[in-house]
Amino acid sequence: MALPPTRDQVLRAVASNEEQIALLRELGEQVDLQVDFWRDPTKPGRPADLRVPFSRLQAVKVFLESHGISYSVMIEDVQHLLDEEKRTMMLSRRMERSANKFNFASYHTLEEIYDWMDTLVADHPNLVSKIQIGESYEKRPLYVLKFSTGGSNRPAVWLDTGIHSREWVTQATGVWTANKLAEDYGHDPTVTSLLDTMDIFFEIVTNPDGFAFTHSSNRLWRKTRSINAGSSCIGVDPNRNWDAGFGDAGSSSNPCSETYHGPYAHSESEVKSIVDFIQSHGNVKGLVSIHSYSQMLMFPYGYKRTPAPDHEELNELAKKAVNDLAAVYGTEYTYGSIADTIYLAAGTTVDWAYENGVKYSYTFELRDTGRYGFLLPSSQIIPTATETWPALLDILVHIQQHPY
Amino acid sequence: MHRDNHSPIGATLTSRLPSGLLACARSDIASTHANSSLPQSTLVQLTPSGKGGGGGLQALLLPNPTPAGGSCRPASCCQHPAHGLPCAMAELPPAHGPASRAAALATACISHRHGSPGHGWVLRDVRRAHREDIDGIGHKYHLEFVLEDIFEKDSTVNCTAEVLYHLGNKKNAPDVQFTIEGELKNTDEADNAFYDRIKSLKKELEAENIPDSYGHVSPEMQPIRALAWAASGYVIWQNSTENTKYQLAQIKHVKQVKRTDEYLEFDYMILLHESVSQEIIPWQMTVLWHPQHGIEITQNSRQPKHTLH
């Protein structure tokens, strides 16, 4: 039974400077005005939403107008809205539409992950959006989740998982992590601070053709699914296809090889799309490319043994991240440059990023060390993602605190 | 009791020996050699000469850690400050590339020697590593590492090993000598239970994709996997070089082969993952096993890649 509308309103106020932010906060503190912030005033340019009781509307509007704080009426009749909301909630109760109800402890298909991305966006419309940066060889969309609280071309960090399709724990960790970022924003001070100053671009299924193939045909498929002219062998190693030491030792010129670098750098659309995106963005300050397995955290170079100019700083940060990761469950990681830690690898993501202005370029190799390898039991997904999280945060915070 | 005419490598050594002195070698001749300059429990391996099989035996000299012995590089002859070993010995970052590959090989060797359906290990950590370049012979790695029980994650065991990769001739498998600290868990019960279970099956066991795509291994298949893990240790040892690191990735297919004697026989098609090339290599191996007589690989061969659909 509907109550008579109270005609409380929700106003959206946008402060244009810090002084106005302070004024809005003062407004909230005036008890007699009974202003209830649905969205707190934080920074100039960002909306603050105020629920104002009908009886106080006049006074609040006068306050805003006299101080030159622009506002609009966002919700003319709150009660009506609340009634509506109750109705739709009852209707959708059976449907697990919430992004955080997804089963993070199991492996999913491409379709399930793509569907989940849409629910994440729907659940966090003011934080997460989905953009398409290109198409795979087999014409699947390449989706990137953008985490942003506004601003204009803020410094950004690029994250990717699943570039090698058989490394299933990485896509699964990507889903968990994206959810974690969205959930923690506004609640965890570190994440809130990060996303208030930087944007995150997260490509969870970086090699969708390969991923689909691991489900349909060959669980241990690594590469893309592009056809190689003159060969019956399919696919290019997307982590040897980047234009950094392209074709050097540590990659193969044989199309049948798992480390085939491709006919030329950026031949793979999965790679080119990221290159184009990062270059046109122009303000990407960090990149983390996530692989499995081996339990390592590495940074450039892979294509040569020469230490990178920022080797010391990158090494120190890796050390900290690895320690914080181990603190969660005792999982031990090794760290260092790619060339030192495993072997020479030419044409890698992180080397390209580093040589194209992205100083903080890292690659993870998640669990385990060979007992299950690529076939990591699903029971280890959440522990893996959980322990990786503080390491990731260390890198993000360092980037935030060391602008360049 | 019928035995394949293949002379089993080290079969006599896989029966219930106390932990300690074992090796993976091309000959099953081994003896302890009292040498005061070596740590107490080290086995000096006598190996056949490098040209493949017959002929005389040639003692493999281990470096003498005292200043008087060992070989020096012409340019500089030095004492390494940390451990007093000759300067042809270089300390390696233990967790990195070459050391981890050598340790993985040592682990494979230990798995082959001591593994069974009830028992297996995976490499957890490398504590220290040194590489010694022995002129005219090859590279020898001295390792201290920790193994983890594949059935009980918190159960670990400390090991040392010396892994010698021979120069040039790719046909020679590396020599591995290892020591295991302490007593190994007795797995007779688990082994016998598996043996009895398989012996009592009406139909020969057959299975595929272990673990499955989701990493799951059913309890009934755990011993089958552990047996493959141990047997693949042999294949890995035989095919390893300084630049390879093999792991058993998956059992694609396993089929029990009926036998009239007391042995169990399984025909495995496994997938090995080689970490440097990132290749997935199908490999066939025929495995004989008996709780008291250990593991024997009677046949094994690399399979063409297109075996993987």
XYZ file of C-alpha atoms in Angstrom:
713
model
C 0.000 0.000 0.000
C 1.607 3.216 -1.115
C 2.132 6.052 1.334
C 1.425 9.636 0.236
C 4.601 10.907 -1.456
C 6.809 12.903 0.873
C 8.436 14.654 -2.012
C 11.855 14.501 -0.480
C 14.288 15.249 -3.225
C 17.803 14.150 -4.091
C 19.924 16.997 -5.337
C 23.137 16.526 -7.260
C 25.626 19.252 -6.359
C 28.924 19.743 -8.089
C 31.553 21.785 -6.293
C 33.936 23.649 -8.530
C 36.717 24.170 -5.986
C 37.941 23.020 -2.575
C 36.161 25.877 -0.828
C 32.851 24.637 -2.148
C 33.717 21.106 -1.038
C 34.205 22.457 2.474
C 30.891 24.281 2.288
C 29.071 21.135 1.230
C 30.587 19.279 4.148
C 29.454 22.046 6.462
C 25.977 21.679 5.022
C 26.004 18.049 5.985
C 27.005 18.940 9.511
C 24.073 21.252 10.091
C 21.835 18.829 11.924
C 18.696 20.897 11.636
C 18.849 20.751 7.834
C 18.674 16.937 7.938
C 20.752 16.549 4.791
C 21.677 12.935 4.087
C 24.537 12.375 1.622
C 23.948 9.500 -0.760
C 27.262 10.349 -2.264
C 29.725 12.361 -0.228
C 31.443 15.468 -1.516
C 35.040 14.448 -2.201
C 36.665 16.445 -4.952
C 35.830 19.379 -7.143
C 34.142 18.277 -10.337
C 32.767 15.126 -8.764
C 29.058 14.993 -7.992
C 27.763 14.893 -4.444
C 24.248 13.570 -3.995
C 22.154 14.974 -1.136
C 18.825 13.648 0.010
C 16.921 16.598 1.421
C 13.619 16.375 3.329
C 10.770 18.260 1.752
C 10.597 20.704 4.645
C 14.232 21.717 4.305
C 14.390 21.959 0.526
C 13.995 25.696 0.431
C 16.785 26.338 2.937
C 19.235 23.975 1.271
C 18.620 25.337 -2.193
C 19.128 28.875 -0.950
C 22.401 27.793 0.667
C 23.666 26.249 -2.540
C 22.594 29.121 -4.742
C 24.034 31.820 -2.504
C 27.440 30.098 -2.564
C 27.344 29.589 -6.309
C 27.372 25.787 -6.011
C 25.703 24.357 -9.090
C 23.116 21.679 -8.541
C 20.295 19.825 -10.222
C 17.321 17.865 -9.009
C 18.277 14.253 -9.525
C 15.288 12.601 -7.971
C 12.109 14.595 -7.681
C 10.247 12.172 -5.560
C 12.300 9.810 -3.479
C 9.448 7.760 -2.044
C 8.209 6.817 -5.447
C 11.653 5.666 -6.325
C 11.956 3.583 -3.203
C 8.694 1.874 -3.984
C 9.913 1.129 -7.482
C 13.144 -0.219 -6.205
C 11.402 -2.613 -3.859
C 9.323 -3.880 -6.722
C 12.188 -4.569 -9.061
C 14.231 -6.142 -6.301
C 11.463 -8.596 -5.616
C 11.241 -9.405 -9.276
C 14.936 -10.026 -9.648
C 15.506 -11.834 -6.387
C 15.660 -15.188 -8.130
C 18.145 -13.966 -10.681
C 21.691 -13.844 -9.286
C 22.416 -10.663 -11.106
C 24.916 -9.388 -8.647
C 28.470 -9.536 -9.886
C 29.794 -10.629 -6.521
C 27.556 -13.710 -6.527
C 29.576 -15.197 -9.359
C 31.338 -18.416 -8.422
C 34.912 -17.167 -8.179
C 36.106 -20.563 -7.017
C 35.518 -22.263 -10.320
C 36.791 -21.958 -13.846
C 34.444 -20.428 -16.384
C 33.899 -20.311 -20.108
C 34.496 -17.256 -22.242
C 30.778 -16.573 -22.432
C 30.374 -16.773 -18.663
C 33.222 -14.348 -18.113
C 31.951 -11.906 -20.740
C 28.457 -12.050 -19.197
C 29.904 -11.480 -15.754
C 31.729 -8.376 -16.987
C 28.384 -6.888 -17.911
C 26.969 -7.540 -14.454
C 30.047 -5.949 -12.889
C 29.480 -2.830 -14.940
C 25.785 -2.841 -14.075
C 26.576 -3.154 -10.376
C 29.169 -0.404 -10.367
C 28.078 2.010 -13.068
C 29.937 4.962 -11.645
C 33.207 3.114 -11.463
C 33.413 0.416 -14.104
C 32.748 0.545 -17.811
C 33.500 -1.907 -20.604
C 35.320 -0.855 -23.714
C 36.250 -2.830 -26.782
C 39.779 -2.278 -27.994
C 39.651 -4.530 -31.025
C 38.890 -8.002 -32.280
C 40.714 -11.286 -32.061
C 41.818 -13.228 -35.125
C 38.552 -15.162 -35.095
C 36.646 -11.910 -34.650
C 35.861 -12.177 -30.972
C 35.600 -8.826 -29.212
C 38.562 -7.816 -27.068
C 37.026 -6.297 -23.963
C 38.719 -4.125 -21.392
C 37.185 -3.071 -18.091
C 37.874 0.554 -17.322
C 37.945 1.515 -13.651
C 37.672 5.264 -13.352
C 36.180 7.788 -11.002
C 36.401 10.599 -13.483
C 38.955 13.187 -14.327
C 40.360 13.635 -17.765
C 42.924 11.128 -19.047
C 44.295 10.415 -15.609
C 47.496 8.404 -15.224
C 46.549 4.815 -15.828
C 47.696 1.286 -15.135
C 47.177 -1.553 -17.589
C 46.454 -5.056 -16.260
C 46.057 -8.173 -18.348
C 45.427 -11.833 -17.678
C 45.006 -14.798 -19.992
C 47.367 -13.761 -22.769
C 48.428 -17.408 -22.777
C 45.148 -19.208 -22.880
C 46.118 -22.388 -20.996
C 47.051 -20.397 -17.904
C 43.523 -20.662 -16.533
C 44.281 -19.470 -13.025
C 45.114 -16.060 -14.535
C 41.742 -15.317 -16.130
C 40.119 -16.603 -12.945
C 42.351 -14.354 -10.844
C 41.486 -11.496 -13.181
C 37.776 -11.912 -12.525
C 38.302 -12.055 -8.763
C 40.605 -9.039 -8.811
C 38.295 -6.913 -10.948
C 35.506 -7.702 -8.554
C 37.729 -6.866 -5.603
C 38.658 -3.490 -7.050
C 35.008 -2.641 -7.581
C 33.920 -3.876 -4.161
C 36.716 -2.187 -2.242
C 36.325 1.203 -3.846
C 34.635 3.497 -1.360
C 35.376 1.130 1.497
C 39.063 0.435 1.535
C 41.151 3.590 1.871
C 44.015 2.345 -0.306
C 41.815 1.281 -3.201
C 39.701 4.396 -2.887
C 42.740 6.604 -2.966
C 44.169 4.720 -5.942
C 41.033 4.964 -8.011
C 40.493 8.565 -7.043
C 43.797 9.436 -8.670
C 44.405 6.812 -11.352
C 42.453 4.776 -13.846
C 42.840 1.037 -14.284
C 42.353 -0.746 -17.589
C 41.904 -4.471 -17.114
C 41.800 -6.985 -19.941
C 40.779 -10.280 -18.376
C 40.649 -12.509 -21.458
C 43.492 -11.195 -23.517
C 43.496 -14.192 -25.870
C 39.838 -15.177 -26.296
C 40.400 -17.411 -29.338
C 42.993 -19.429 -27.461
C 40.778 -19.527 -24.407
C 37.805 -20.843 -26.351
C 40.110 -23.477 -27.846
C 41.260 -24.633 -24.421
C 37.639 -25.314 -23.601
C 36.624 -26.926 -26.864
C 39.688 -28.828 -28.015
C 43.051 -28.610 -26.324
C 43.328 -27.598 -22.716
C 47.048 -26.898 -23.100
C 46.814 -24.454 -26.002
C 49.025 -21.397 -25.444
C 49.143 -19.223 -28.526
C 46.668 -17.251 -30.614
C 44.710 -19.120 -33.277
C 45.925 -17.239 -36.302
C 46.686 -19.160 -39.457
C 50.344 -19.127 -40.474
C 50.930 -18.769 -44.188
C 52.688 -21.787 -45.621
C 52.393 -23.890 -42.498
C 49.888 -26.321 -41.116
C 50.698 -25.093 -37.644
C 48.463 -22.497 -36.076
C 49.089 -19.625 -33.773
C 51.634 -17.089 -32.627
C 52.964 -16.696 -29.100
C 51.443 -13.365 -28.085
C 54.194 -12.889 -25.533
C 56.897 -13.002 -28.208
C 55.091 -10.820 -30.709
C 55.846 -7.405 -29.232
C 58.271 -4.981 -30.803
C 61.073 -5.218 -28.271
C 63.997 -7.334 -29.357
C 61.518 -8.895 -31.761
C 62.832 -12.099 -33.283
C 65.888 -12.308 -31.039
C 67.036 -15.309 -29.056
C 64.316 -16.495 -26.755
C 61.686 -16.705 -29.469
C 61.245 -19.028 -32.392
C 60.832 -18.456 -36.116
C 59.099 -21.810 -36.486
C 55.309 -21.500 -36.732
C 54.956 -24.894 -35.066
C 56.792 -23.711 -31.987
C 55.071 -22.624 -28.804
C 57.244 -19.511 -28.778
C 56.757 -18.606 -32.434
C 57.134 -14.839 -32.614
C 54.972 -14.374 -35.685
C 55.761 -13.000 -39.144
C 56.420 -9.501 -37.802
C 56.004 -7.531 -34.599
C 52.378 -6.822 -33.656
C 51.135 -9.165 -36.362
C 48.544 -10.455 -33.898
C 45.461 -8.311 -33.487
C 45.349 -9.322 -29.829
C 48.708 -7.614 -29.396
C 48.221 -4.723 -31.823
C 44.992 -3.708 -30.118
C 46.802 -3.247 -26.824
C 49.689 -1.409 -28.464
C 47.292 0.987 -30.157
C 45.296 1.494 -27.012
C 48.264 2.236 -24.790
C 49.892 4.523 -27.337
C 46.761 6.508 -28.022
C 45.994 6.773 -24.321
C 49.344 8.387 -23.824
C 49.298 8.363 -20.041
C 49.814 4.748 -19.030
C 52.259 4.666 -16.148
C 52.243 1.004 -15.189
C 51.603 -2.370 -16.752
C 51.153 -5.756 -15.118
C 50.834 -8.801 -17.355
C 49.790 -11.916 -15.494
C 50.827 -15.444 -16.408
C 51.202 -18.837 -14.773
C 52.969 -20.986 -13.636
C 56.261 -20.732 -11.689
C 55.617 -18.316 -8.847
C 57.699 -15.410 -10.019
C 57.480 -11.647 -10.243
C 59.609 -10.256 -13.030
C 60.440 -7.041 -14.834
C 62.456 -6.071 -17.945
C 64.516 -7.069 -19.695
C 63.708 -10.419 -21.155
C 65.342 -9.908 -24.517
C 68.752 -8.969 -23.197
C 70.820 -9.547 -20.098
C 71.690 -5.876 -19.656
C 69.978 -4.555 -16.538
C 67.234 -2.053 -17.203
C 68.071 1.529 -16.216
C 65.473 1.289 -13.434
C 66.585 -2.157 -12.342
C 67.249 -1.209 -8.723
C 63.916 0.422 -8.137
C 61.994 -2.295 -9.965
C 63.888 -4.948 -8.043
C 63.220 -3.359 -4.660
C 59.532 -3.020 -5.407
C 59.371 -6.631 -6.603
C 61.027 -7.747 -3.395
C 58.446 -5.917 -1.301
C 55.553 -7.241 -3.350
C 56.805 -10.811 -3.117
C 57.209 -10.531 0.648
C 53.686 -9.239 1.036
C 52.417 -12.053 -1.139
C 54.225 -14.650 0.962
C 52.768 -13.153 4.128
C 49.289 -14.332 3.137
C 49.755 -18.136 2.879
C 53.507 -18.625 2.818
C 53.690 -19.013 -0.958
C 57.244 -18.339 -2.051
C 57.964 -16.360 -5.175
C 61.253 -15.576 -6.812
C 61.839 -12.250 -8.481
C 64.181 -10.428 -10.790
C 64.503 -9.500 -14.421
C 63.075 -12.004 -16.874
C 66.486 -12.762 -18.338
C 68.022 -13.399 -14.917
C 65.130 -15.285 -13.415
C 64.152 -17.716 -16.122
C 65.707 -17.306 -19.535
C 66.046 -14.946 -22.445
C 62.667 -14.192 -23.963
C 62.394 -11.750 -26.848
C 59.396 -9.701 -27.884
C 57.596 -9.727 -24.539
C 54.814 -7.454 -23.342
C 56.764 -5.948 -20.485
C 59.846 -5.185 -22.555
C 57.730 -3.364 -25.126
C 55.880 -1.423 -22.464
C 59.107 -0.463 -20.717
C 60.647 0.780 -23.937
C 57.516 2.750 -24.711
C 57.349 4.919 -21.671
C 55.832 2.575 -19.129
C 58.440 2.509 -16.415
C 56.638 0.155 -14.022
C 56.246 -2.943 -16.151
C 55.869 -6.245 -14.384
C 54.912 -9.781 -15.152
C 53.633 -12.293 -12.640
C 53.848 -16.044 -12.936
C 51.219 -17.299 -10.518
C 50.889 -20.706 -8.800
C 52.166 -23.346 -8.766
C 55.706 -24.593 -9.317
C 54.884 -27.684 -11.322
C 52.857 -30.022 -9.199
C 49.735 -29.154 -11.181
C 51.213 -26.512 -13.455
C 48.617 -25.226 -15.890
C 46.018 -27.636 -14.504
C 45.786 -25.885 -11.148
C 42.840 -27.193 -9.129
C 39.983 -24.709 -8.922
C 40.209 -24.864 -5.136
C 43.386 -22.822 -5.473
C 41.862 -19.977 -7.480
C 40.745 -17.855 -4.569
C 43.882 -18.448 -2.469
C 45.981 -17.500 -5.484
C 44.022 -14.343 -6.165
C 43.928 -13.461 -2.483
C 47.664 -13.689 -2.012
C 48.419 -11.871 -5.262
C 46.225 -8.940 -4.292
C 48.602 -7.271 -1.784
C 51.469 -7.640 -4.235
C 49.420 -5.959 -6.921
C 48.464 -3.181 -4.521
C 52.118 -2.606 -3.664
C 52.832 -1.989 -7.325
C 49.803 0.243 -7.822
C 50.536 2.301 -4.717
C 54.160 2.724 -5.743
C 53.057 3.973 -9.139
C 50.641 6.379 -7.493
C 53.324 7.694 -5.172
C 56.015 8.005 -7.819
C 54.508 10.021 -10.646
C 56.705 10.683 -13.622
C 58.628 -64.401 -13.191
C 58.912 -62.838 -16.568
C 61.033 -59.758 -16.979
C 61.481 -57.732 -20.083
C 64.860 -58.199 -21.668
C 65.630 -54.531 -21.099
C 68.095 -54.270 -18.321
C 66.298 -52.134 -15.829
C 68.256 -49.149 -14.756
C 68.633 -49.121 -11.042
C 65.804 -51.532 -10.423
C 67.763 -53.173 -7.686
C 68.152 -49.830 -6.015
C 64.487 -49.029 -5.708
C 63.679 -51.608 -3.116
C 63.380 -50.461 0.417
C 66.710 -48.791 0.976
C 67.083 -46.316 3.750
C 67.274 -42.761 2.539
C 70.738 -41.668 1.647
C 73.049 -42.879 -0.967
C 71.638 -43.240 -4.407
C 72.225 -42.133 -7.912
C 70.794 -42.078 -11.378
C 73.465 -43.518 -13.609
C 73.862 -45.322 -16.840
C 75.135 -48.353 -15.032
C 73.742 -49.857 -11.901
C 77.178 -50.278 -10.504
C 77.684 -48.074 -7.544
C 79.924 -48.125 -4.593
C 80.721 -45.936 -1.714
C 84.083 -44.361 -1.763
C 85.708 -43.229 1.374
C 87.196 -39.876 0.733
C 87.967 -37.641 3.618
C 87.641 -34.528 1.580
C 84.026 -35.201 0.781
C 81.014 -34.779 3.026
C 80.288 -37.959 4.903
C 77.332 -39.206 2.994
C 78.377 -38.544 -0.574
C 78.463 -41.340 -3.068
C 81.118 -41.270 -5.695
C 79.631 -42.529 -8.877
C 81.616 -44.734 -11.158
C 80.427 -44.187 -14.678
C 81.106 -45.916 -17.923
C 83.235 -43.977 -20.324
C 81.469 -41.321 -22.291
C 81.446 -43.095 -25.617
C 78.406 -45.107 -24.790
C 78.304 -48.224 -22.785
C 81.018 -50.841 -22.763
C 84.675 -50.526 -22.163
C 86.434 -49.594 -19.008
C 85.083 -47.666 -16.137
C 86.370 -44.241 -15.471
C 86.215 -42.754 -12.050
C 84.503 -39.444 -11.951
C 86.560 -37.211 -9.798
C 84.702 -34.864 -7.565
C 86.316 -31.596 -6.719
C 88.440 -31.596 -3.634
C 87.207 -28.779 -1.487
C 90.553 -28.226 0.184
C 92.879 -25.649 -1.319
C 95.277 -28.254 -2.554
C 93.009 -29.964 -5.015
C 90.613 -29.139 -7.811
C 91.352 -27.418 -11.053
C 92.172 -23.802 -11.552
C 91.366 -21.609 -14.437
C 94.577 -20.416 -16.082
C 93.784 -16.749 -15.572
C 93.226 -16.736 -11.861
C 93.405 -19.288 -9.167
C 91.406 -18.291 -6.175
C 89.623 -19.359 -3.069
C 85.968 -18.520 -3.008
C 85.611 -16.662 0.293
C 82.270 -18.189 1.220
C 82.978 -21.848 0.989
C 86.624 -22.381 0.203
C 85.957 -24.240 -3.000
C 88.113 -23.826 -6.066
C 87.280 -20.833 -8.209
C 85.987 -22.906 -11.098
C 82.992 -23.198 -8.831
C 80.521 -20.343 -9.100
C 77.723 -19.665 -6.704
C 74.391 -19.342 -8.475
C 71.221 -17.567 -7.512
C 69.410 -20.627 -6.214
C 65.992 -19.863 -7.472
C 66.932 -18.853 -10.957
C 67.117 -20.563 -14.305
C 70.058 -22.933 -14.408
C 69.951 -23.903 -10.730
C 66.215 -24.524 -10.790
C 66.571 -26.667 -13.896
C 69.263 -28.769 -12.269
C 67.161 -29.110 -9.134
C 64.138 -30.162 -11.165
C 66.265 -32.861 -12.739
C 67.498 -34.034 -9.359
C 63.890 -34.141 -8.192
C 62.936 -36.253 -11.198
C 65.755 -38.626 -10.360
C 64.638 -38.900 -6.733
C 61.050 -39.446 -7.871
C 62.176 -42.225 -10.157
C 64.232 -43.884 -7.447
C 61.890 -43.518 -4.524
C 58.488 -42.764 -5.941
C 55.617 -45.200 -5.927
C 51.845 -45.124 -6.189
C 51.809 -44.044 -2.557
C 54.642 -41.561 -2.567
C 55.961 -38.709 -4.627
C 57.692 -35.340 -4.428
C 57.737 -32.041 -6.126
C 60.482 -29.448 -5.856
C 59.564 -26.725 -3.406
C 62.662 -24.621 -3.050
C 66.341 -24.451 -3.932
C 68.429 -23.249 -1.014
C 71.912 -23.083 -2.470
C 73.476 -23.835 -5.782
C 76.978 -23.876 -7.195
C 78.098 -24.630 -10.668
C 81.451 -26.125 -11.372
C 82.911 -26.167 -14.837
C 85.069 -29.251 -15.184
C 87.359 -28.945 -18.141
C 86.748 -31.585 -20.736
C 83.869 -33.125 -18.852
C 81.006 -30.765 -18.352
C 79.125 -28.637 -15.887
C 78.400 -29.943 -12.458
C 75.789 -28.405 -10.229
C 75.953 -28.754 -6.465
C 72.549 -28.240 -4.963
C 70.747 -27.981 -1.662
C 66.998 -28.105 -2.062
C 63.715 -28.939 -0.424
C 61.140 -31.398 -1.671
C 57.466 -31.389 -0.842
C 55.349 -34.521 -0.536
C 52.714 -34.525 -3.269
C 50.212 -36.107 -0.900
C 50.944 -33.905 2.094
C 51.856 -30.333 1.244
C 53.333 -29.575 4.670
C 55.596 -32.582 4.676
C 59.003 -31.632 3.305
C 62.413 -33.201 3.091
C 65.854 -31.642 2.612
C 68.138 -32.962 -0.081
C 71.473 -32.350 -1.649
C 72.489 -33.394 -5.120
C 75.219 -33.170 -7.667
C 74.086 -32.991 -11.225
C 76.647 -33.390 -13.979
C 75.680 -32.372 -17.480
C 78.149 -33.889 -19.910
C 79.834 -31.723 -22.490
C 78.850 -32.018 -26.083
C 77.433 -35.475 -26.531
C 73.703 -34.969 -26.196
C 73.035 -38.684 -26.051
C 74.373 -39.022 -22.554
C 71.922 -38.489 -19.779
C 73.231 -36.330 -16.953
C 74.672 -38.016 -13.884
C 72.830 -37.327 -10.705
C 73.839 -38.211 -7.193
C 71.657 -37.257 -4.302
C 71.269 -37.594 -0.582
C 68.054 -37.304 1.369
C 68.132 -36.117 4.940
C 66.407 -38.375 7.363
C 64.084 -41.278 6.932
C 61.522 -41.411 4.190
C 57.947 -42.131 5.038
C 57.036 -45.774 4.747
C 54.320 -46.154 2.160
C 53.991 -49.919 2.147
C 50.389 -49.706 3.269
C 49.329 -47.332 0.521
C 51.334 -49.227 -2.072
C 49.927 -52.585 -1.048
C 46.386 -51.250 -0.930
C 46.770 -49.979 -4.481
C 48.328 -53.240 -5.585
C 45.497 -55.287 -4.115
C 42.863 -53.003 -5.557
C 44.241 -53.240 -9.094
C 44.837 -56.971 -8.842
C 41.220 -57.471 -7.874
C 39.749 -55.469 -10.762
C 37.575 -57.499 -13.079
C 38.476 -55.395 -16.039
C 41.786 -53.719 -16.813
C 41.967 -50.157 -15.578
C 41.704 -47.449 -18.186
C 41.452 -43.711 -17.701
C 42.262 -40.393 -19.307
C 43.027 -36.768 -18.549
C 44.558 -36.934 -15.117
C 44.321 -34.269 -13.804
C 41.320 -33.087 -15.779
C 40.982 -29.592 -17.216
C 39.961 -28.270 -13.821
C 42.947 -29.740 -12.012
C 40.940 -32.495 -10.368
C 42.291 -35.945 -9.646
C 39.843 -38.438 -8.184
C 41.045 -40.338 -5.102
C 41.124 -43.587 -7.100
C 43.424 -42.005 -9.657
C 45.866 -40.460 -7.184
C 48.094 -43.554 -7.083
C 47.977 -43.862 -10.872
C 49.182 -40.302 -11.068
C 51.876 -40.837 -8.446
C 53.113 -43.861 -10.353
C 53.276 -41.809 -13.554
C 55.069 -39.065 -11.650
C 57.731 -41.537 -10.531
C 58.030 -43.220 -13.903
C 58.243 -39.923 -15.769
C 61.205 -39.093 -13.536
C 63.120 -41.647 -15.544
C 62.056 -40.171 -18.878
C 62.878 -36.687 -17.654
C 66.283 -37.725 -16.408
C 67.135 -39.452 -19.672
C 66.167 -36.446 -21.774
C 67.305 -33.478 -19.731
C 70.001 -31.013 -20.660
C 71.267 -27.916 -18.927
C 68.706 -25.939 -20.915
C 65.587 -27.935 -20.300
C 63.164 -28.172 -17.416
C 60.564 -30.875 -17.702
C 57.447 -31.412 -15.624
C 54.721 -33.989 -15.964
C 51.756 -31.911 -17.119
C 49.041 -34.496 -17.581
C 48.311 -38.147 -18.154
C 46.424 -38.144 -21.422
C 45.648 -41.804 -21.278
C 46.513 -44.828 -19.173
C 45.632 -48.423 -19.783
C 46.476 -51.382 -17.660
C 48.078 -54.279 -19.515
C 47.115 -57.740 -18.392
C 49.950 -59.825 -17.038
C 50.196 -63.392 -15.838
C 52.888 -62.674 -13.281
C 52.783 -60.605 -10.102
C 53.744 -57.315 -11.726
C 51.321 -54.567 -12.624
C 51.815 -53.064 -16.048
C 50.459 -49.782 -17.307
C 50.749 -48.210 -20.694
C 50.804 -44.452 -20.269
C 50.542 -41.614 -22.722
C 51.743 -38.579 -20.824
C 52.270 -34.935 -21.650
C 55.502 -33.372 -20.526
C 55.774 -29.604 -20.267
C 59.211 -28.235 -21.090
C 59.532 -24.797 -19.490
C 62.198 -23.238 -21.681
C 60.645 -23.988 -25.052
C 57.150 -24.096 -23.515
C 56.473 -27.202 -25.550
C 53.988 -29.867 -24.580
C 55.543 -33.171 -25.540
C 53.534 -36.376 -25.737
C 55.456 -39.345 -24.463
C 54.578 -42.989 -24.297
C 55.880 -45.100 -21.451
C 55.285 -48.659 -20.391
C 55.611 -49.022 -16.651
C 56.060 -52.161 -14.614
C 55.543 -52.004 -10.879
C 55.489 -54.211 -7.862
C 55.399 -53.089 -4.214
C 58.608 -54.931 -3.377
C 60.403 -54.640 -6.666
C 59.795 -51.030 -7.515
C 59.354 -49.313 -10.846
C 60.697 -50.304 -14.205
C 60.166 -48.440 -17.443
C 60.353 -51.108 -20.074
C 59.632 -48.918 -23.022
C 59.351 -45.250 -23.654
C 59.251 -43.055 -26.715
C 58.566 -39.499 -27.685
C 55.401 -39.117 -29.714
C 54.722 -36.725 -32.571
C 53.029 -33.506 -31.574
C 49.897 -34.059 -33.622
C 48.972 -36.835 -31.232
C 47.412 -33.948 -29.340
C 44.284 -33.110 -31.262
